[in-house]
Amino acid sequence: MARTSRQTLAPPSATSLRRLYGHSKPPPPAASAFRKAAAVLLLAAAVALPCAVLYRAVVSNTPPPVQVASDRQQWDPPLAPVMVPEAEEGSHRDPISADDLDSEYLKLEQVLQEASMDNKTIILTTLNAAWSSPGSVIDLFIDSFRHGVRTSSLLKHLVIIAFDWKAYKRCTEVHTYCYALVTDNVDFSQEKRFLTAGYLEMMWKRLDFLRLVLEKGYSFIFSDADIMWFRNPFPYFYPDGDFQVACDHYVGNSTDLRNIANGGFNYVKSNNQSIEFYKYWYSSRLRYPGYHDQDVLNFIKHDPYIMDIGLTIKFLSTTYFGGICEPSKDLNEVCTMHANCCIGLQSKLHDLRIIMEDWRDYMSMPLSLKTFGAFSWRVPQNCSLSLLNQ
């Protein structure tokens, strides 16, 4: 059956429109229903439009809501604050954050690099709160460099190792290079009497730290802070010594094992021999419980193992590196003077001040009197030479 062809419808005329609305028959029921629905929609629109305008006005004056991230993985809860316990009553420990503690340990390599000489040699000393107060040991120690002969320039190579936070804070006030070697739950701030448990622990901790410095490739002079520096010691060291140490008593020969070594002053070259020696020295504390590092050194210097590892030990003459145990007799030659053979901080401070006064008097003398060599130390006074034999 063939489809009827579509024909184009002509637009309605005005007459036909009048006929549609004015003269035609009533519209069918469907059209009437459509008109009713349209009227309802118009009425609803008339009511809804004012409501919408009113709502928009209210919303526009309301603060915007807080935006909350929809992706939980992009939201990180705030970290709980690090709680640092307050210092106990009577304690010298200053509150410090965990971040600061980490930074101090990370600072070691930087401090060593900055203080190092061109040949990676540094000068080290240790400090606790008892020796750090103004006018105490550390001030005398630094002052001796400033009044010595060609020693003031050595201060730029000195690193002070602080055993507690009070000592570290004081160090930063008086010197450039400081490092905090603080042990959790151990208080090294108080004066440590000779051979007490606290003294022994501090000495062995110091020795193990020196081993770490050697392993980092740095040679060093280690000096107790109660040693006054009056001349540059480097010209007086032996060129072939791996481990060179001062003496409480010197028998006249640098290789004689009868020399009584004093661990408070030594010059150590960083090499395989010295590193192995410091490991052996530190481990030997277990063989000799109750002894400090200096006693153990005088025990193990006879061990065949020292020769096996190839370590060359040189003992330094008290002519240049003296102390109260055995004072340097000639101030024209003395390099360092140690307040050894002395127990008690006040006794030590008294005699150290006398030593510094003697040195200033010597330096103020005319050259002719210095050459004559008539000047001598006025110590010991409060310290005791008899301690060497106890």
Short mmCIF file of C-alpha atoms in Angstrom, two decimals:
data_model
loop_
_atom_site.label_atom_id
_atom_site.label_comp_id
_atom_site.label_asym_id
_atom_site.label_seq_id
_atom_site.Cartn_x
_atom_site.Cartn_y
_atom_site.Cartn_z
CA MET A 1 0.00 0.00 0.00
CA ALA A 2 1.46 3.25 -1.10
CA ARG A 3 2.18 5.95 1.43
CA THR A 4 0.29 9.19 1.11
CA SER A 5 2.56 12.04 0.30
CA ARG A 6 3.09 14.78 2.88
CA GLN A 7 1.68 18.16 2.00
CA THR A 8 2.81 21.49 3.23
CA LEU A 9 0.27 23.13 5.53
CA ALA A 10 -0.44 26.80 5.00
CA PRO A 11 -0.27 29.04 8.09
CA PRO A 12 -3.71 29.75 9.57
CA SER A 13 -5.38 33.03 8.57
CA ALA A 14 -6.95 35.53 10.92
CA THR A 15 -10.38 34.40 9.79
CA SER A 16 -9.62 30.81 10.59
CA LEU A 17 -8.40 31.80 14.02
CA ARG A 18 -11.58 33.68 14.74
CA ARG A 19 -13.52 30.72 13.59
CA LEU A 20 -11.43 28.49 15.91
CA TYR A 21 -12.11 30.47 19.07
CA GLY A 22 -15.25 32.34 18.38
CA HIS A 23 -17.42 30.37 16.09
CA SER A 24 -16.25 26.81 16.41
CA LYS A 25 -17.53 24.08 18.57
CA PRO A 26 -16.27 23.60 22.22
CA PRO A 27 -12.90 21.93 22.42
CA PRO A 28 -12.73 18.28 23.14
CA PRO A 29 -12.28 16.97 26.78
CA ALA A 30 -8.49 16.41 26.39
CA ALA A 31 -7.90 20.04 25.55
CA SER A 32 -9.98 21.18 28.52
CA ALA A 33 -7.93 19.02 30.88
CA PHE A 34 -4.70 20.46 29.45
CA ARG A 35 -5.88 24.00 30.13
CA LYS A 36 -6.71 23.13 33.76
CA ALA A 37 -3.23 21.60 34.31
CA ALA A 38 -1.59 24.67 32.86
CA ALA A 39 -3.59 26.89 35.20
CA VAL A 40 -2.48 24.85 38.21
CA LEU A 41 1.15 25.11 37.13
CA LEU A 42 0.86 28.87 36.71
CA LEU A 43 -0.64 29.18 40.20
CA ALA A 44 2.17 27.02 41.71
CA ALA A 45 4.78 29.11 39.95
CA ALA A 46 3.20 32.29 41.26
CA VAL A 47 3.43 30.99 44.82
CA ALA A 48 6.92 29.42 44.49
CA LEU A 49 8.65 32.42 42.92
CA PRO A 50 8.30 34.77 45.94
CA CYS A 51 9.36 31.95 48.25
CA ALA A 52 12.50 31.35 46.20
CA VAL A 53 13.35 35.05 46.24
CA LEU A 54 12.87 35.16 50.03
CA TYR A 55 15.07 32.03 50.55
CA ARG A 56 17.85 33.43 48.37
CA ALA A 57 17.86 36.65 50.38
CA VAL A 58 18.21 34.74 53.64
CA VAL A 59 20.97 32.46 52.30
CA SER A 60 22.96 35.34 50.89
CA ASN A 61 23.30 36.85 54.38
CA THR A 62 24.42 33.58 55.99
CA PRO A 63 28.22 32.81 56.39
CA PRO A 64 29.43 30.12 54.01
CA PRO A 65 29.70 26.61 55.47
CA VAL A 66 33.09 25.14 56.38
CA GLN A 67 34.45 23.02 53.56
CA VAL A 68 35.32 19.46 54.60
CA ALA A 69 37.54 17.35 52.42
CA SER A 70 35.66 14.51 50.87
CA ASP A 71 38.74 12.33 50.48
CA ARG A 72 39.79 10.95 53.88
CA GLN A 73 43.23 10.01 52.58
CA GLN A 74 44.05 13.69 52.02
CA TRP A 75 43.41 14.63 55.67
CA ASP A 76 46.18 14.16 58.21
CA PRO A 77 45.22 14.41 61.87
CA PRO A 78 47.39 16.83 63.91
CA LEU A 79 50.36 15.22 65.64
CA ALA A 80 50.32 15.10 69.40
CA PRO A 81 52.81 17.59 70.90
CA VAL A 82 56.13 16.23 72.16
CA MET A 83 56.01 16.24 75.91
CA VAL A 84 59.35 17.07 77.55
CA PRO A 85 59.48 16.31 81.27
CA GLU A 86 60.28 19.22 83.49
CA ALA A 87 63.60 19.17 85.26
CA GLU A 88 63.46 17.61 88.66
CA GLU A 89 64.09 19.81 91.65
CA GLY A 90 67.80 20.27 92.14
CA SER A 91 68.61 18.94 88.68
CA HIS A 92 70.77 20.90 86.23
CA ARG A 93 69.06 19.40 83.23
CA ASP A 94 67.26 21.92 81.03
CA PRO A 95 64.06 20.89 79.24
CA ILE A 96 64.75 20.43 75.53
CA SER A 97 62.69 19.05 72.70
CA ALA A 98 63.31 15.77 70.93
CA ASP A 99 64.00 17.65 67.69
CA ASP A 100 66.74 19.65 69.38
CA LEU A 101 68.24 16.46 70.77
CA ASP A 102 68.32 14.88 67.30
CA SER A 103 69.92 17.97 65.82
CA GLU A 104 72.70 17.88 68.41
CA TYR A 105 73.67 14.34 67.48
CA LEU A 106 73.53 15.18 63.79
CA LYS A 107 75.72 18.22 64.43
CA LEU A 108 78.83 16.20 65.32
CA GLU A 109 80.19 15.81 61.80
CA GLN A 110 79.57 19.47 61.03
CA VAL A 111 81.33 20.62 64.22
CA LEU A 112 84.34 18.39 63.56
CA GLN A 113 84.64 19.62 59.97
CA GLU A 114 84.45 23.27 60.91
CA ALA A 115 86.96 23.00 63.78
CA SER A 116 89.39 20.74 61.95
CA MET A 117 92.85 21.76 60.84
CA ASP A 118 93.84 21.15 57.22
CA ASN A 119 95.17 17.69 58.16
CA LYS A 120 91.89 16.71 59.91
CA THR A 121 93.26 17.24 63.42
CA ILE A 122 91.17 18.75 66.20
CA ILE A 123 91.55 19.57 69.89
CA LEU A 124 88.98 18.08 72.27
CA THR A 125 88.04 18.57 75.88
CA THR A 126 85.03 17.52 77.98
CA LEU A 127 82.86 19.54 80.31
CA ASN A 128 80.09 19.02 82.84
CA ALA A 129 78.05 21.55 84.80
CA ALA A 130 80.32 21.35 87.84
CA TRP A 131 83.27 22.65 85.80
CA SER A 132 81.28 25.10 83.67
CA SER A 133 80.17 27.85 86.05
CA PRO A 134 81.68 31.34 85.56
CA GLY A 135 85.16 31.56 87.02
CA SER A 136 85.46 27.78 87.18
CA VAL A 137 87.66 25.30 85.32
CA ILE A 138 86.50 25.97 81.76
CA ASP A 139 87.19 29.71 82.05
CA LEU A 140 90.72 29.04 83.29
CA PHE A 141 91.25 26.52 80.50
CA ILE A 142 90.25 28.95 77.73
CA ASP A 143 92.12 31.80 79.40
CA SER A 144 95.35 29.81 79.32
CA PHE A 145 95.15 29.59 75.50
CA ARG A 146 94.79 33.37 75.29
CA HIS A 147 97.84 34.00 77.46
CA GLY A 148 100.06 31.24 76.10
CA VAL A 149 102.79 31.42 73.49
CA ARG A 150 101.32 30.80 70.02
CA THR A 151 98.27 29.09 71.53
CA SER A 152 95.45 31.61 71.02
CA SER A 153 95.05 30.57 67.37
CA LEU A 154 94.48 26.97 68.50
CA LEU A 155 91.14 27.91 70.06
CA LYS A 156 89.52 27.85 66.61
CA HIS A 157 90.31 24.12 66.49
CA LEU A 158 88.95 23.33 69.96
CA VAL A 159 85.69 21.38 70.35
CA ILE A 160 84.17 21.22 73.84
CA ILE A 161 82.17 18.06 74.52
CA ALA A 162 79.41 18.77 77.04
CA PHE A 163 78.10 15.92 79.20
CA ASP A 164 74.90 17.74 80.21
CA TRP A 165 72.66 20.52 78.96
CA LYS A 166 73.79 23.11 81.49
CA ALA A 167 77.39 22.58 80.44
CA TYR A 168 76.37 22.77 76.78
CA LYS A 169 74.53 26.05 77.30
CA ARG A 170 77.50 27.51 79.14
CA CYS A 171 79.83 26.31 76.37
CA THR A 172 77.85 28.17 73.73
CA GLU A 173 78.30 31.35 75.76
CA VAL A 174 82.09 31.16 75.91
CA HIS A 175 83.18 29.20 72.83
CA THR A 176 82.37 28.59 69.17
CA TYR A 177 82.41 24.81 68.83
CA CYS A 178 80.34 22.81 71.29
CA TYR A 179 78.81 19.35 71.10
CA ALA A 180 76.25 17.84 73.48
CA LEU A 181 77.07 14.25 74.48
CA VAL A 182 74.10 13.70 76.76
CA THR A 183 73.03 10.30 78.11
CA ASP A 184 69.37 9.61 78.86
CA ASN A 185 68.60 8.99 82.53
CA VAL A 186 72.23 9.69 83.54
CA ASP A 187 73.12 12.92 85.31
CA PHE A 188 76.73 13.92 84.64
CA SER A 189 76.19 17.52 85.77
CA GLN A 190 77.36 17.13 89.37
CA GLU A 191 80.99 17.02 90.45
CA LYS A 192 82.22 13.45 90.05
CA ARG A 193 84.58 12.52 92.84
CA PHE A 194 87.60 10.50 91.85
CA LEU A 195 86.84 6.78 91.35
CA THR A 196 83.15 7.02 92.26
CA ALA A 197 80.68 5.13 90.06
CA GLY A 198 79.61 8.35 88.34
CA TYR A 199 83.23 9.30 87.69
CA LEU A 200 84.02 5.92 86.16
CA GLU A 201 80.96 5.97 83.91
CA MET A 202 81.81 9.44 82.66
CA MET A 203 85.43 8.48 81.90
CA TRP A 204 84.46 5.38 79.95
CA LYS A 205 81.80 7.28 78.01
CA ARG A 206 84.45 9.81 77.07
CA LEU A 207 86.81 7.11 75.86
CA ASP A 208 84.18 5.50 73.65
CA PHE A 209 83.38 8.89 72.13
CA LEU A 210 87.06 9.41 71.27
CA ARG A 211 87.02 6.08 69.45
CA LEU A 212 84.10 7.38 67.37
CA VAL A 213 86.08 10.51 66.45
CA LEU A 214 88.97 8.35 65.27
CA GLU A 215 86.61 6.23 63.17
CA LYS A 216 85.40 9.40 61.47
CA GLY A 217 88.95 9.99 60.29
CA TYR A 218 89.95 12.77 62.70
CA SER A 219 93.21 12.82 64.62
CA PHE A 220 93.05 14.73 67.88
CA ILE A 221 94.70 16.13 70.94
CA PHE A 222 92.55 15.30 73.90
CA SER A 223 93.07 17.52 76.92
CA ASP A 224 91.32 17.55 80.27
CA ALA A 225 89.94 21.01 81.01
CA ASP A 226 92.11 21.24 84.14
CA ILE A 227 95.21 21.42 81.95
CA MET A 228 96.60 24.89 81.28
CA TRP A 229 98.05 25.43 77.78
CA PHE A 230 101.12 27.69 77.71
CA ARG A 231 102.81 26.75 74.43
CA ASN A 232 101.82 25.15 71.15
CA PRO A 233 102.44 21.43 71.76
CA PHE A 234 102.65 20.23 68.15
CA PRO A 235 106.42 20.85 67.75
CA TYR A 236 106.99 18.60 70.78
CA PHE A 237 105.18 15.53 69.45
CA TYR A 238 106.99 12.58 67.89
CA PRO A 239 106.52 12.10 64.13
CA ASP A 240 106.24 8.30 64.45
CA GLY A 241 103.84 7.92 67.35
CA ASP A 242 100.28 6.64 66.82
CA PHE A 243 99.34 7.20 70.46
CA GLN A 244 101.27 9.79 72.47
CA VAL A 245 100.34 10.30 76.09
CA ALA A 246 101.38 12.52 78.99
CA CYS A 247 102.70 11.04 82.21
CA ASP A 248 102.17 11.32 85.93
CA HIS A 249 105.74 10.10 86.19
CA TYR A 250 108.31 10.07 83.38
CA VAL A 251 111.38 7.83 83.63
CA GLY A 252 113.35 9.58 80.91
CA ASN A 253 112.61 7.43 77.85
CA SER A 254 109.63 7.91 75.52
CA THR A 255 109.19 4.18 74.83
CA ASP A 256 109.76 2.82 78.34
CA LEU A 257 106.60 1.08 79.56
CA ARG A 258 107.53 1.92 83.14
CA ASN A 259 106.33 5.46 82.44
CA ILE A 260 103.06 6.07 84.31
CA ALA A 261 100.64 7.33 81.67
CA ASN A 262 98.05 10.00 82.34
CA GLY A 263 95.02 9.69 80.07
CA GLY A 264 94.12 13.36 80.56
CA PHE A 265 96.37 14.51 77.71
CA ASN A 266 97.13 12.57 74.56
CA TYR A 267 97.77 13.06 70.86
CA VAL A 268 96.29 10.31 68.69
CA LYS A 269 96.54 9.82 64.94
CA SER A 270 93.52 8.35 63.20
CA ASN A 271 94.53 5.05 61.62
CA ASN A 272 93.65 1.37 61.84
CA GLN A 273 96.06 0.81 64.71
CA SER A 274 94.69 3.56 66.93
CA ILE A 275 91.06 2.66 66.23
CA GLU A 276 91.68 -0.97 67.15
CA PHE A 277 93.56 0.14 70.25
CA TYR A 278 90.68 2.30 71.47
CA LYS A 279 88.26 -0.59 70.95
CA TYR A 280 90.55 -2.86 72.92
CA TRP A 281 91.04 -0.27 75.64
CA TYR A 282 87.29 0.27 76.02
CA SER A 283 86.50 -3.45 76.09
CA SER A 284 89.18 -3.99 78.74
CA ARG A 285 86.99 -2.21 81.29
CA LEU A 286 85.18 -5.55 81.64
CA ARG A 287 88.44 -7.26 82.61
CA TYR A 288 89.19 -4.61 85.23
CA PRO A 289 85.89 -3.63 86.86
CA GLY A 290 86.09 -0.70 89.26
CA TYR A 291 89.11 0.86 87.52
CA HIS A 292 89.03 4.00 85.43
CA ASP A 293 90.42 4.34 81.94
CA GLN A 294 93.84 5.61 83.03
CA ASP A 295 94.46 2.65 85.34
CA VAL A 296 93.35 0.23 82.65
CA LEU A 297 95.68 1.95 80.16
CA ASN A 298 98.62 1.35 82.48
CA PHE A 299 97.56 -2.31 82.73
CA ILE A 300 97.09 -3.05 79.05
CA LYS A 301 100.16 -1.19 77.76
CA HIS A 302 102.08 -4.38 78.56
CA ASP A 303 99.69 -6.67 76.61
CA PRO A 304 101.25 -8.46 73.61
CA TYR A 305 98.13 -7.56 71.65
CA ILE A 306 99.28 -3.93 71.53
CA MET A 307 102.37 -5.01 69.64
CA ASP A 308 100.33 -7.37 67.46
CA ILE A 309 98.13 -4.57 66.14
CA GLY A 310 101.22 -2.50 65.35
CA LEU A 311 100.44 0.49 67.59
CA THR A 312 103.37 2.79 68.36
CA ILE A 313 103.11 4.33 71.84
CA LYS A 314 105.15 7.35 72.85
CA PHE A 315 105.26 8.76 76.37
CA LEU A 316 105.57 12.55 76.60
CA SER A 317 108.17 14.06 78.90
CA THR A 318 107.05 16.03 81.95
CA THR A 319 109.68 18.60 80.96
CA TYR A 320 107.12 19.84 78.42
CA PHE A 321 103.88 18.24 79.58
CA GLY A 322 103.98 18.56 83.35
CA GLY A 323 101.52 18.47 86.19
CA ILE A 324 101.22 18.73 89.93
CA CYS A 325 102.27 15.08 90.16
CA GLU A 326 105.54 15.96 88.44
CA PRO A 327 105.81 19.68 87.60
CA SER A 328 107.73 21.03 84.66
CA LYS A 329 110.84 22.58 86.16
CA ASP A 330 111.62 25.07 83.40
CA LEU A 331 108.93 27.59 82.42
CA ASN A 332 110.96 28.37 79.30
CA GLU A 333 110.04 24.93 77.96
CA VAL A 334 106.69 24.02 79.50
CA CYS A 335 103.78 23.42 77.09
CA THR A 336 101.04 22.30 79.47
CA MET A 337 100.49 22.10 83.21
CA HIS A 338 97.95 19.65 84.62
CA ALA A 339 96.14 19.85 87.96
CA ASN A 340 96.54 16.10 88.43
CA CYS A 341 97.20 14.39 91.77
CA CYS A 342 94.40 16.57 93.09
CA ILE A 343 91.04 15.53 94.54
CA GLY A 344 88.19 17.95 94.97
CA LEU A 345 87.05 20.81 92.75
CA GLN A 346 87.89 23.59 95.19
CA SER A 347 91.42 22.30 95.75
CA LYS A 348 91.88 21.99 92.01
CA LEU A 349 90.58 25.51 91.34
CA HIS A 350 92.83 27.00 94.01
CA ASP A 351 96.00 25.49 92.56
CA LEU A 352 94.98 26.19 88.94
CA ARG A 353 94.60 29.89 89.78
CA ILE A 354 98.06 29.86 91.36
CA ILE A 355 99.43 28.24 88.20
CA MET A 356 97.88 30.97 86.03
CA GLU A 357 99.23 33.69 88.34
CA ASP A 358 102.71 32.16 88.13
CA TRP A 359 102.52 32.08 84.35
CA ARG A 360 101.45 35.73 84.12
CA ASP A 361 104.28 36.71 86.43
CA TYR A 362 106.72 34.76 84.29
CA MET A 363 105.46 36.37 81.07
CA SER A 364 105.86 39.84 82.59
CA MET A 365 109.50 39.22 83.47
CA PRO A 366 112.29 40.72 81.33
CA LEU A 367 113.96 38.33 78.91
CA SER A 368 117.17 38.29 80.89
CA LEU A 369 115.44 36.95 83.98
CA LYS A 370 113.49 34.39 81.91
CA THR A 371 116.72 33.12 80.40
CA PHE A 372 118.29 32.85 83.84
CA GLY A 373 115.50 30.40 84.74
CA ALA A 374 115.16 31.33 88.38
CA PHE A 375 111.36 31.24 88.33
CA SER A 376 109.48 28.18 89.60
CA TRP A 377 105.91 27.10 90.32
CA ARG A 378 104.29 27.76 93.69
CA VAL A 379 102.19 24.60 93.48
CA PRO A 380 101.17 22.23 94.90
CA GLN A 381 99.34 24.00 97.69
CA ASN A 382 95.88 22.51 98.20
CA CYS A 383 96.62 19.56 95.92
CA SER A 384 98.76 16.63 97.02
CA LEU A 385 101.69 14.91 95.34
CA SER A 386 101.24 11.92 97.65
CA LEU A 387 98.15 10.83 95.71
CA LEU A 388 100.38 9.38 93.01
CA ASN A 389 101.54 6.63 95.36
CA GLN A 390 98.12 5.77 96.79
#
